[in-house]
């Protein structure tokens, strides 16, 4: 049994790591990591912009964004992926690579989810913080940047981590539109071996688990460091010890 | 909107002219006319729900009004203007809230120095030095690196006053600055306010601290149901309130 795992890893580690590269497109774990990192990197600012649009006093920002968030949250991610897969090339008239389609889909999807968290974080601060910032002469955006968002985002850290973890897991769905990621590589391996699906997909599961777990771990220790810096009776909503547990239980 | 309230070189720091404000059908402010002279300390008192907070919040336009105008140093703060212009005017009007509203994610000294840096473009080093001086002035130099959550209510309110002063406003507004405090902490905040008044700061204070009003105020405005019913120097107001509702208000306070 153990021997099987070692043999699979010995024979296929390069395929699992980088896919067909350099003879084909970059794939495997490398592509999963790149896709996840890009999705997270874009979804984060996008979610802030979406939340600000939903809180805007201008209807022409508020209404379309509210509709987008509701639709996105109410549809399975797989539907959204297929939809983008067929519609984006139709609109743009270009042959858009599936990697890019997956990236756009993930950014919209995770951005929409995260934007609800950002919005709730902003609203839960109450009017007093905004009033205080405005009374000191800050403009709306200045108040958001220096007063509201730093607090809202800090309170959001556990939810953000779980969204990021689920982003990594969601990249696996790229399989249906042939994004050459780790899952894709594993299924190639499985197709070649035919007789060892259990071993192949267990390796896959372990790699994803390590990936998600280490992200959670890093983020939690960052969070604890911030909490320690602000130590004291403040912010009883976020006891540092309870945070990791919350992060795990909140995963979608 | 009336433009008559805008005049250069006004003798008044604040001039409120024909201000009306409604929430839906409910009229909170009914044709308010009043002035605060430079260097004057005015105390606004009146029963709860009478519109005191609403009135004082219209002075720096945290609340909009339906008609009338409020001039601050001769400029109508409720006139149509670019938001950058309004922000500039606002930064010259200090405001102290009942609930302190310190920024909990910033240390005490950062609370005080942040707005001079971000709004006025003061260099961080200068703003920091100034903030430490202001904290010293309100008796909290040793708390500069604490966070608001580590301070008592009275200490937080003193930081809030220092934060407002850091913008070097010629006028300070206070909306019940001691109402959220435990009784033993009221004195420390009032004494900071007293020293400000003694230095000649123009102040408009909503407060129920009648001792403070008696000692420090130049004039009292008594407001009830959205109207200023009486304005008088404190000795006159406390000895001979003219309006029956002012008489009843004072009688209730004594019990
Ligand atoms: N945002 C609001 N919407 C509707 N009514 C309000 C609002 N803010 C205050 N009011 C009402 O206006 C009246 C005056 O309120 P306020 O100025 O806070 O009184 P005070 O500070 O004198 O206690 C109260 O009756 C209050 O219920
Ligand atoms: Mg009030």
Short mmCIF file of C-alpha atoms and ligand atoms in Angstrom, two decimals:
data_model
loop_
_atom_site.label_atom_id
_atom_site.label_comp_id
_atom_site.label_asym_id
_atom_site.label_seq_id
_atom_site.Cartn_x
_atom_site.Cartn_y
_atom_site.Cartn_z
CA UNK A 1 0.00 0.00 0.00
CA UNK A 2 2.63 2.53 1.13
CA UNK A 3 4.70 1.20 -1.71
CA UNK A 4 1.95 2.20 -4.19
CA UNK A 5 1.97 5.79 -2.96
CA UNK A 6 5.73 6.03 -3.20
CA UNK A 7 5.71 4.53 -6.66
CA UNK A 8 3.03 6.95 -7.90
CA UNK A 9 4.85 9.94 -6.47
CA UNK A 10 8.18 8.76 -7.88
CA UNK A 11 6.74 8.25 -11.34
CA UNK A 12 4.44 11.20 -11.62
CA UNK A 13 5.70 13.92 -9.26
CA UNK A 14 6.70 16.20 -12.10
CA UNK A 15 3.32 15.88 -13.81
CA UNK A 16 1.54 16.55 -10.50
CA UNK A 17 3.83 19.49 -9.84
CA UNK A 18 3.86 21.35 -13.17
CA UNK A 19 1.63 19.39 -15.55
CA UNK A 20 2.81 18.98 -19.17
CA UNK A 21 5.14 21.95 -18.90
CA UNK A 22 7.37 22.71 -20.84
CA UNK A 23 5.90 20.50 -23.55
CA UNK A 24 2.38 21.75 -22.83
CA UNK A 25 0.75 24.44 -20.71
CA UNK A 26 1.81 24.89 -17.10
CA UNK A 27 -0.40 22.73 -14.91
CA UNK A 28 -0.43 20.67 -11.75
CA UNK A 29 0.13 22.06 -8.29
CA UNK A 30 1.98 25.09 -9.68
CA UNK A 31 -1.06 26.12 -11.67
CA UNK A 32 -3.40 25.52 -8.75
CA UNK A 33 -1.23 27.76 -6.60
CA UNK A 34 -1.04 30.47 -9.24
CA UNK A 35 -4.78 30.34 -9.89
CA UNK A 36 -5.61 30.46 -6.17
CA UNK A 37 -3.16 33.27 -5.48
CA UNK A 38 -4.41 35.38 -8.36
CA UNK A 39 -8.06 34.71 -7.48
CA UNK A 40 -7.47 35.73 -3.87
CA UNK A 41 -5.36 38.73 -4.85
CA UNK A 42 -8.09 40.06 -7.15
CA UNK A 43 -11.14 38.94 -5.15
CA UNK A 44 -10.00 40.90 -2.11
CA UNK A 45 -9.95 44.40 -3.65
CA UNK A 46 -12.93 43.51 -5.84
CA UNK A 47 -14.94 42.60 -2.75
CA UNK A 48 -14.13 45.94 -1.14
CA UNK A 49 -15.23 47.80 -4.27
CA UNK A 50 -18.40 45.70 -4.45
CA UNK A 51 -19.20 46.41 -0.81
CA UNK A 52 -18.60 50.15 -1.27
CA UNK A 53 -20.83 50.12 -4.35
CA UNK A 54 -23.57 48.35 -2.41
CA UNK A 55 -23.33 50.97 0.34
CA UNK A 56 -23.15 53.85 -2.11
CA UNK A 57 -25.74 56.60 -2.05
CA UNK A 58 -25.89 56.41 -5.85
CA UNK A 59 -28.49 53.96 -7.13
CA UNK A 60 -26.61 53.35 -10.38
CA UNK A 61 -23.81 51.77 -8.37
CA UNK A 62 -25.98 50.18 -5.70
CA UNK A 63 -28.64 48.47 -7.77
CA UNK A 64 -26.54 46.59 -10.34
CA UNK A 65 -24.06 45.48 -7.69
CA UNK A 66 -26.81 44.25 -5.39
CA UNK A 67 -28.28 42.28 -8.30
CA UNK A 68 -24.88 40.83 -9.18
CA UNK A 69 -24.19 39.77 -5.61
CA UNK A 70 -27.61 38.16 -5.20
CA UNK A 71 -27.40 36.27 -8.48
CA UNK A 72 -23.84 35.13 -7.84
CA UNK A 73 -24.61 33.94 -4.35
CA UNK A 74 -27.76 32.19 -5.43
CA UNK A 75 -26.19 30.12 -8.20
CA UNK A 76 -23.91 27.09 -7.81
CA UNK A 77 -20.31 27.88 -8.68
CA UNK A 78 -20.36 25.17 -11.33
CA UNK A 79 -23.21 26.94 -13.18
CA UNK A 80 -21.26 30.17 -13.05
CA UNK A 81 -18.16 28.49 -14.44
CA UNK A 82 -20.05 26.91 -17.34
CA UNK A 83 -21.88 30.13 -17.99
CA UNK A 84 -18.67 32.15 -18.16
CA UNK A 85 -17.09 29.41 -20.23
CA UNK A 86 -19.70 29.77 -22.95
CA UNK A 87 -20.55 33.46 -22.66
CA UNK A 88 -17.17 35.15 -22.30
CA UNK A 89 -15.82 33.89 -25.67
CA UNK A 90 -19.16 34.83 -27.23
CA UNK A 91 -18.98 38.39 -25.93
CA UNK A 92 -15.31 38.98 -26.50
CA UNK A 93 -15.15 37.03 -29.78
CA UNK A 94 -11.75 35.79 -28.64
CA UNK A 95 -10.52 32.36 -27.74
CA UNK A 96 -10.15 32.99 -24.03
CA UNK A 97 -7.96 30.42 -22.25
CA UNK A 98 -9.85 28.33 -19.70
CA UNK A 99 -7.42 29.43 -17.01
CA UNK A 100 -8.50 33.03 -17.48
CA UNK A 101 -12.18 32.09 -17.51
CA UNK A 102 -11.74 30.20 -14.27
CA UNK A 103 -9.88 33.13 -12.76
CA UNK A 104 -12.61 35.63 -13.71
CA UNK A 105 -15.32 33.32 -12.40
CA UNK A 106 -13.56 32.79 -9.08
CA UNK A 107 -12.93 36.49 -8.64
CA UNK A 108 -16.60 37.33 -9.22
CA UNK A 109 -17.84 34.46 -7.08
CA UNK A 110 -15.52 34.90 -4.12
CA UNK A 111 -15.68 38.67 -4.49
CA UNK A 112 -19.45 38.52 -4.11
CA UNK A 113 -19.25 36.35 -1.01
CA UNK A 114 -16.49 38.38 0.54
CA UNK A 115 -18.28 41.65 -0.27
CA UNK A 116 -21.14 40.61 1.99
CA UNK A 117 -18.67 40.07 4.78
CA UNK A 118 -17.03 43.44 4.11
CA UNK A 119 -20.39 45.15 4.01
CA UNK A 120 -21.50 43.56 7.27
CA UNK A 121 -18.17 44.56 8.82
CA UNK A 122 -18.65 48.17 7.75
CA UNK A 123 -22.29 48.35 8.85
CA UNK A 124 -21.57 46.74 12.22
CA UNK A 125 -19.18 49.57 13.11
CA UNK A 126 -22.13 51.92 13.41
CA UNK A 127 -22.43 55.56 12.43
CA UNK A 128 -20.25 56.94 15.22
CA UNK A 129 -16.91 56.13 13.60
CA UNK A 130 -17.92 57.71 10.30
CA UNK A 131 -19.30 60.76 12.13
CA UNK A 132 -16.07 61.16 14.08
CA UNK A 133 -13.96 60.92 10.93
CA UNK A 134 -16.16 63.36 9.00
CA UNK A 135 -16.17 65.80 11.92
CA UNK A 136 -12.37 65.84 11.77
CA UNK A 137 -12.51 66.80 8.11
CA UNK A 138 -11.94 63.45 6.42
CA UNK A 139 -13.77 62.94 3.14
CA UNK A 140 -15.91 59.85 2.61
CA UNK A 141 -13.14 57.88 0.96
CA UNK A 142 -10.56 59.06 3.48
CA UNK A 143 -12.81 58.00 6.34
CA UNK A 144 -13.27 54.62 4.68
CA UNK A 145 -9.57 54.16 4.11
CA UNK A 146 -8.18 55.28 7.44
CA UNK A 147 -11.00 54.61 9.88
CA UNK A 148 -13.72 52.28 8.64
CA UNK A 149 -12.00 49.67 6.46
CA UNK A 150 -9.04 48.97 8.77
CA UNK A 151 -11.49 48.05 11.52
CA UNK A 152 -13.98 46.26 9.30
CA UNK A 153 -11.25 44.23 7.60
CA UNK A 154 -9.61 43.35 10.89
CA UNK A 155 -12.85 42.05 12.30
CA UNK A 156 -13.29 40.09 9.08
CA UNK A 157 -10.01 38.17 9.21
CA UNK A 158 -11.56 34.82 10.20
CA UNK A 159 -14.17 35.05 7.45
CA UNK A 160 -11.55 36.13 4.95
CA UNK A 161 -9.34 33.17 5.75
CA UNK A 162 -12.20 30.75 5.26
CA UNK A 163 -13.09 32.40 1.95
CA UNK A 164 -9.49 32.07 0.83
CA UNK A 165 -9.39 28.44 1.84
CA UNK A 166 -12.58 27.78 -0.06
CA UNK A 167 -11.08 29.57 -3.08
CA UNK A 168 -8.29 27.01 -3.15
CA UNK A 169 -10.82 24.21 -2.93
CA UNK A 170 -13.00 25.80 -5.60
CA UNK A 171 -10.14 25.83 -8.12
CA UNK A 172 -10.71 22.07 -8.44
CA UNK A 173 -13.94 22.79 -10.32
CA UNK A 174 -11.81 24.17 -13.12
CA UNK A 175 -11.54 20.51 -14.06
CA UNK A 176 -14.86 20.73 -15.92
CA UNK A 177 -13.54 23.33 -18.34
CA UNK A 178 -10.15 21.64 -18.63
CA UNK A 179 -8.09 24.04 -16.56
CA UNK A 180 -4.81 22.12 -16.23
CA UNK A 181 -4.50 22.25 -12.45
CA UNK A 182 -3.56 19.69 -9.81
CA UNK A 183 -6.89 17.88 -10.01
CA UNK A 184 -6.56 17.69 -13.78
CA UNK A 185 -3.05 16.23 -13.45
CA UNK A 186 -4.20 13.70 -10.87
CA UNK A 187 -6.97 12.52 -13.13
CA UNK A 188 -4.44 12.15 -15.96
CA UNK A 189 -2.35 9.99 -13.67
CA UNK A 190 -5.41 7.99 -12.77
CA UNK A 191 -6.26 7.47 -16.43
CA UNK A 192 -2.79 6.11 -17.06
CA UNK A 193 -2.75 3.79 -14.04
CA UNK A 194 -6.42 2.82 -14.22
CA UNK A 195 -6.22 0.47 -11.22
CA UNK A 196 -5.26 2.79 -8.38
CA UNK A 197 -7.88 5.56 -8.10
CA UNK A 198 -7.92 5.36 -4.31
CA UNK A 199 -4.19 5.98 -4.00
CA UNK A 200 -4.11 8.74 -6.62
CA UNK A 201 -6.99 10.70 -5.19
CA UNK A 202 -5.80 10.25 -1.63
CA UNK A 203 -2.54 11.90 -2.61
CA UNK A 204 -4.61 14.68 -4.16
CA UNK A 205 -6.66 15.09 -0.99
CA UNK A 206 -3.56 15.20 1.19
CA UNK A 207 -1.96 17.90 -0.94
CA UNK A 208 -5.10 20.06 -0.82
CA UNK A 209 -5.40 19.50 2.90
CA UNK A 210 -1.82 20.61 3.54
CA UNK A 211 -2.32 23.64 1.32
CA UNK A 212 -5.51 24.79 3.05
CA UNK A 213 -4.26 23.96 6.50
CA UNK A 214 -1.04 25.92 6.10
CA UNK A 215 -2.91 28.96 4.80
CA UNK A 216 -5.20 28.83 7.80
CA UNK A 217 -2.22 28.43 10.09
CA UNK A 218 -0.27 31.35 8.64
CA UNK A 219 -3.29 33.64 8.64
CA UNK A 220 -4.21 32.73 12.19
CA UNK A 221 -0.75 33.47 13.48
CA UNK A 222 -0.82 36.83 11.72
CA UNK A 223 -4.14 37.51 13.36
CA UNK A 224 -2.85 36.52 16.76
CA UNK A 225 0.11 38.81 16.33
CA UNK A 226 -2.19 41.78 15.61
CA UNK A 227 -4.38 40.85 18.55
CA UNK A 228 -1.36 40.70 20.83
CA UNK A 229 -0.19 44.10 19.65
CA UNK A 230 -3.52 45.55 20.66
CA UNK A 231 -3.65 43.48 23.82
CA UNK A 232 -5.89 44.61 26.58
CA UNK A 233 -9.57 44.49 27.32
CA UNK A 234 -10.40 45.96 23.90
CA UNK A 235 -12.19 44.05 21.19
CA UNK A 236 -13.73 41.26 23.21
CA UNK A 237 -15.48 40.18 20.01
CA UNK A 238 -12.25 38.69 18.75
CA UNK A 239 -10.51 36.67 21.44
CA UNK A 240 -7.33 35.39 19.82
CA UNK A 241 -7.79 31.86 21.13
CA UNK A 242 -11.25 31.41 19.63
CA UNK A 243 -10.29 32.62 16.17
CA UNK A 244 -8.79 29.43 14.67
CA UNK A 245 -11.79 27.43 15.72
CA UNK A 246 -14.11 29.95 14.11
CA UNK A 247 -12.08 29.81 10.92
CA UNK A 248 -12.45 26.07 10.65
CA UNK A 249 -16.13 25.93 11.48
CA UNK A 250 -16.95 28.76 9.10
CA UNK A 251 -15.57 27.04 6.03
CA UNK A 252 -18.21 26.69 3.36
CA UNK B 1 -31.00 78.76 0.80
CA UNK B 2 -30.45 82.15 2.37
CA UNK B 3 -27.20 83.81 1.42
CA UNK B 4 -27.64 86.63 3.92
CA UNK B 5 -25.81 84.56 6.51
CA UNK B 6 -22.61 84.75 4.48
CA UNK B 7 -20.61 87.83 5.17
CA UNK B 8 -16.87 88.27 5.49
CA UNK B 9 -15.38 89.24 8.83
CA UNK B 10 -18.45 88.31 10.86
CA UNK B 11 -18.16 89.21 14.51
CA UNK B 12 -19.89 85.94 15.36
CA UNK B 13 -18.13 82.62 15.21
CA UNK B 14 -21.42 80.88 14.51
CA UNK B 15 -24.67 82.36 13.31
CA UNK B 16 -27.74 80.19 12.98
CA UNK B 17 -30.45 81.78 10.87
CA UNK B 18 -34.00 80.50 10.36
CA UNK B 19 -32.97 76.86 10.59
CA UNK B 20 -35.73 74.30 10.15
CA UNK B 21 -35.27 70.56 10.02
CA UNK B 22 -37.71 67.70 9.82
CA UNK B 23 -37.45 63.93 9.91
CA UNK B 24 -40.31 63.05 7.60
CA UNK B 25 -43.39 64.74 9.05
CA UNK B 26 -41.77 65.38 12.38
CA UNK B 27 -40.24 68.81 12.71
CA UNK B 28 -37.22 68.59 15.02
CA UNK B 29 -35.93 72.15 14.64
CA UNK B 30 -38.37 75.02 14.32
CA UNK B 31 -36.98 78.22 12.96
CA UNK B 32 -33.85 78.44 15.08
CA UNK B 33 -32.09 81.80 15.26
CA UNK B 34 -29.03 82.19 17.46
CA UNK B 35 -25.46 83.38 17.51
CA UNK B 36 -22.24 82.46 19.21
CA UNK B 37 -19.70 85.28 19.48
CA UNK B 38 -15.99 84.66 19.20
CA UNK B 39 -14.62 83.48 22.52
CA UNK B 40 -18.07 82.90 23.89
CA UNK B 41 -19.08 79.77 25.78
CA UNK B 42 -22.69 78.78 25.19
CA UNK B 43 -24.42 75.93 26.98
CA UNK B 44 -27.46 74.38 25.34
CA UNK B 45 -29.83 72.72 27.73
CA UNK B 46 -33.29 71.30 27.51
CA UNK B 47 -35.22 68.10 28.01
CA UNK B 48 -34.18 64.95 26.23
CA UNK B 49 -35.59 64.62 22.73
CA UNK B 50 -35.88 68.40 22.38
CA UNK B 51 -33.46 68.54 19.43
CA UNK B 52 -30.19 69.55 21.12
CA UNK B 53 -28.08 66.91 19.39
CA UNK B 54 -29.73 67.57 16.08
CA UNK B 55 -29.06 71.29 16.40
CA UNK B 56 -25.41 70.96 17.34
CA UNK B 57 -24.85 68.40 14.58
CA UNK B 58 -26.24 70.80 11.99
CA UNK B 59 -23.53 73.28 12.95
CA UNK B 60 -20.80 71.17 11.33
CA UNK B 61 -23.29 69.68 8.88
CA UNK B 62 -23.26 66.15 10.22
CA UNK B 63 -27.01 66.70 9.76
CA UNK B 64 -28.54 68.47 6.79
CA UNK B 65 -31.21 71.11 7.29
CA UNK B 66 -34.39 71.78 5.33
CA UNK B 67 -34.18 75.56 5.27
CA UNK B 68 -32.19 78.42 6.71
CA UNK B 69 -28.44 78.70 6.98
CA UNK B 70 -25.61 78.44 9.45
CA UNK B 71 -22.61 80.63 9.01
CA UNK B 72 -19.29 79.66 10.46
CA UNK B 73 -16.81 82.54 10.44
CA UNK B 74 -18.97 84.23 7.84
CA UNK B 75 -19.32 81.25 5.51
CA UNK B 76 -22.61 79.39 5.13
CA UNK B 77 -21.72 75.80 5.91
CA UNK B 78 -25.04 74.60 4.45
CA UNK B 79 -24.54 76.31 1.11
CA UNK B 80 -24.05 74.16 -1.97
CA UNK B 81 -20.32 73.51 -2.14
CA UNK B 82 -17.83 70.93 -3.20
CA UNK B 83 -17.25 68.21 -0.65
CA UNK B 84 -13.57 69.13 -0.40
CA UNK B 85 -14.63 72.62 0.64
CA UNK B 86 -17.06 71.25 3.21
CA UNK B 87 -14.38 68.93 4.60
CA UNK B 88 -12.08 71.89 5.02
CA UNK B 89 -14.73 73.85 6.91
CA UNK B 90 -15.55 70.84 9.07
CA UNK B 91 -11.92 70.32 9.97
CA UNK B 92 -12.04 73.76 11.57
CA UNK B 93 -14.93 72.86 13.86
CA UNK B 94 -14.00 70.51 16.69
CA UNK B 95 -16.70 68.05 17.72
CA UNK B 96 -16.80 65.94 20.86
CA UNK B 97 -19.34 63.13 20.99
CA UNK B 98 -21.23 61.70 23.91
CA UNK B 99 -19.88 58.23 23.09
CA UNK B 100 -16.27 59.43 22.47
CA UNK B 101 -16.02 57.64 19.11
CA UNK B 102 -12.27 57.17 19.37
CA UNK B 103 -10.74 55.02 16.66
CA UNK B 104 -10.18 51.70 18.45
CA UNK B 105 -7.65 50.39 15.93
CA UNK B 106 -5.27 53.28 16.54
CA UNK B 107 -3.19 54.02 19.60
CA UNK B 108 -4.03 57.10 21.62
CA UNK B 109 -1.30 59.20 20.04
CA UNK B 110 -2.29 57.97 16.57
CA UNK B 111 -5.89 58.92 17.26
CA UNK B 112 -4.73 62.45 17.93
CA UNK B 113 -2.16 62.76 15.14
CA UNK B 114 -3.90 60.90 12.31
CA UNK B 115 -6.21 63.63 11.06
CA UNK B 116 -3.62 66.42 11.04
CA UNK B 117 -1.45 64.11 8.93
CA UNK B 118 -4.16 62.83 6.58
CA UNK B 119 -6.38 65.89 6.32
CA UNK B 120 -4.05 68.83 6.78
CA UNK B 121 -0.87 67.24 5.44
CA UNK B 122 1.16 67.94 8.55
CA UNK B 123 4.36 65.88 8.64
CA UNK B 124 4.09 62.77 10.85
CA UNK B 125 6.91 63.90 13.11
CA UNK B 126 5.37 67.32 13.72
CA UNK B 127 1.90 65.84 14.23
CA UNK B 128 3.24 63.27 16.67
CA UNK B 129 5.05 65.91 18.71
CA UNK B 130 1.95 68.11 18.75
CA UNK B 131 -0.22 65.14 19.76
CA UNK B 132 2.04 64.41 22.73
CA UNK B 133 1.76 68.04 23.84
CA UNK B 134 -2.03 67.91 23.61
CA UNK B 135 -2.13 64.63 25.53
CA UNK B 136 0.01 66.23 28.18
CA UNK B 137 -2.44 69.09 28.31
CA UNK B 138 -5.38 66.77 29.00
CA UNK B 139 -3.28 64.85 31.54
CA UNK B 140 -2.73 61.70 29.49
CA UNK B 141 0.88 61.91 28.34
CA UNK B 142 1.57 58.51 29.91
CA UNK B 143 -1.20 56.87 27.87
CA UNK B 144 0.12 57.87 24.44
CA UNK B 145 0.84 54.31 23.38
CA UNK B 146 -2.22 52.70 24.92
CA UNK B 147 -5.24 51.77 22.87
CA UNK B 148 -8.65 53.35 23.52
CA UNK B 149 -10.05 50.07 24.84
CA UNK B 150 -7.52 50.15 27.64
CA UNK B 151 -8.69 53.52 28.94
CA UNK B 152 -11.52 54.53 31.26
CA UNK B 153 -14.42 56.53 29.87
CA UNK B 154 -13.11 59.78 31.29
CA UNK B 155 -9.69 59.17 29.80
CA UNK B 156 -11.22 58.32 26.43
CA UNK B 157 -13.23 61.51 26.40
CA UNK B 158 -10.13 63.55 27.21
CA UNK B 159 -8.34 61.87 24.30
CA UNK B 160 -11.34 62.74 22.12
CA UNK B 161 -10.97 66.37 23.15
CA UNK B 162 -7.24 66.28 22.36
CA UNK B 163 -8.04 64.69 19.00
CA UNK B 164 -10.43 67.50 18.15
CA UNK B 165 -7.96 70.15 19.32
CA UNK B 166 -5.23 68.69 17.14
CA UNK B 167 -6.95 70.18 14.11
CA UNK B 168 -6.56 73.61 15.76
CA UNK B 169 -10.23 74.52 15.41
CA UNK B 170 -11.31 78.02 16.38
CA UNK B 171 -14.61 76.55 17.60
CA UNK B 172 -15.44 73.46 19.64
CA UNK B 173 -18.80 71.71 19.83
CA UNK B 174 -19.64 69.29 22.63
CA UNK B 175 -22.66 67.00 22.57
CA UNK B 176 -23.24 65.80 26.14
CA UNK B 177 -19.55 64.97 26.65
CA UNK B 178 -20.06 63.66 30.18
CA UNK B 179 -23.39 61.87 29.89
CA UNK B 180 -21.86 58.48 29.14
CA UNK B 181 -19.41 58.69 32.05
CA UNK B 182 -19.47 57.22 35.50
CA UNK B 183 -20.04 60.06 37.98
CA UNK B 184 -16.49 59.96 39.36
CA UNK B 185 -15.09 60.70 35.89
CA UNK B 186 -17.25 63.68 35.02
CA UNK B 187 -15.01 66.12 36.85
CA UNK B 188 -11.83 65.33 34.92
CA UNK B 189 -13.56 66.02 31.59
CA UNK B 190 -15.26 69.17 32.81
CA UNK B 191 -11.97 70.54 34.12
CA UNK B 192 -10.39 70.10 30.68
CA UNK B 193 -13.37 71.95 29.20
CA UNK B 194 -13.05 74.67 31.79
CA UNK B 195 -9.41 75.23 31.01
CA UNK B 196 -10.27 75.42 27.31
CA UNK B 197 -12.88 78.05 28.05
CA UNK B 198 -10.40 79.97 30.18
CA UNK B 199 -8.03 80.07 27.21
CA UNK B 200 -10.68 81.81 25.17
CA UNK B 201 -11.95 78.94 23.04
CA UNK B 202 -15.33 79.50 21.42
CA UNK B 203 -17.51 76.68 22.71
CA UNK B 204 -21.01 75.42 22.11
CA UNK B 205 -21.86 72.70 24.61
CA UNK B 206 -24.90 70.54 25.07
CA UNK B 207 -24.73 69.45 28.68
CA UNK B 208 -26.81 68.72 31.73
CA UNK B 209 -23.99 69.78 34.04
CA UNK B 210 -25.58 72.87 35.47
CA UNK B 211 -22.60 73.55 37.72
CA UNK B 212 -20.43 73.81 34.62
CA UNK B 213 -23.03 76.03 32.97
CA UNK B 214 -23.14 78.33 35.97
CA UNK B 215 -19.36 78.64 36.29
CA UNK B 216 -18.23 78.69 32.71
CA UNK B 217 -21.02 79.63 30.31
CA UNK B 218 -21.49 83.15 29.05
CA UNK B 219 -24.97 82.30 27.92
CA UNK B 220 -27.49 79.49 28.15
CA UNK B 221 -29.83 78.51 25.36
CA UNK B 222 -32.86 76.69 26.60
CA UNK B 223 -34.38 74.52 23.92
CA UNK B 224 -37.62 72.57 24.06
CA UNK B 225 -39.54 70.78 21.30
CA UNK B 226 -37.22 72.13 18.64
CA UNK B 227 -37.42 75.78 19.63
CA UNK B 228 -35.02 78.02 21.51
CA UNK B 229 -37.35 79.39 24.15
CA UNK B 230 -34.87 81.42 26.14
CA UNK B 231 -31.32 82.68 25.91
CA UNK B 232 -29.85 84.31 28.99
CA UNK B 233 -26.66 84.61 31.01
CA UNK B 234 -26.49 81.75 33.53
CA UNK B 235 -27.08 83.78 36.67
CA UNK B 236 -30.25 85.19 35.13
CA UNK B 237 -31.35 81.86 33.70
CA UNK B 238 -30.94 80.00 36.98
CA UNK B 239 -32.39 82.73 39.18
CA UNK B 240 -35.23 83.98 37.02
CA UNK B 241 -36.09 81.67 34.17
CA UNK B 242 -38.75 83.51 32.21
CA UNK B 243 -40.31 80.79 30.17
CA UNK B 244 -42.64 78.44 32.08
CA UNK B 245 -41.10 75.40 30.44
CA UNK B 246 -37.62 76.57 31.47
CA UNK B 247 -38.92 76.96 35.01
CA UNK B 248 -40.29 73.45 34.96
CA UNK B 249 -37.06 72.06 33.44
CA UNK B 250 -34.98 73.62 36.23
CA UNK B 251 -37.40 72.46 38.87
CA UNK B 252 -37.18 68.89 37.53
CA UNK B 253 -33.38 69.06 37.54
CA UNK B 254 -33.30 70.00 41.21
CA UNK B 255 -35.31 66.95 42.19
N1 LIG C 1 -32.37 60.00 12.43
C1 LIG C 1 -33.56 60.32 13.00
N2 LIG C 1 -34.72 59.95 12.43
C2 LIG C 1 -35.89 60.27 12.98
N3 LIG C 1 -36.04 60.95 14.11
C3 LIG C 1 -34.93 61.35 14.74
C4 LIG C 1 -33.63 61.04 14.23
N4 LIG C 1 -32.71 61.57 15.07
C5 LIG C 1 -33.42 62.16 16.06
N5 LIG C 1 -34.74 62.04 15.86
C6 LIG C 1 -35.80 62.59 16.74
O1 LIG C 1 -35.60 63.96 16.83
C7 LIG C 1 -35.86 64.41 18.15
C8 LIG C 1 -34.67 65.19 18.68
O2 LIG C 1 -33.60 64.29 18.85
P1 LIG C 1 -32.22 64.79 19.47
O3 LIG C 1 -31.74 65.95 18.70
O4 LIG C 1 -31.32 63.62 19.54
O5 LIG C 1 -32.66 65.23 20.93
P2 LIG C 1 -31.77 65.56 22.20
O6 LIG C 1 -30.34 65.51 21.82
O7 LIG C 1 -32.23 66.90 22.66
O8 LIG C 1 -32.12 64.52 23.23
C9 LIG C 1 -36.19 63.19 18.97
O9 LIG C 1 -37.58 63.13 19.12
C10 LIG C 1 -35.69 62.05 18.15
O10 LIG C 1 -36.50 60.93 18.34
MG1 LIG C 2 -28.76 64.26 22.46
#
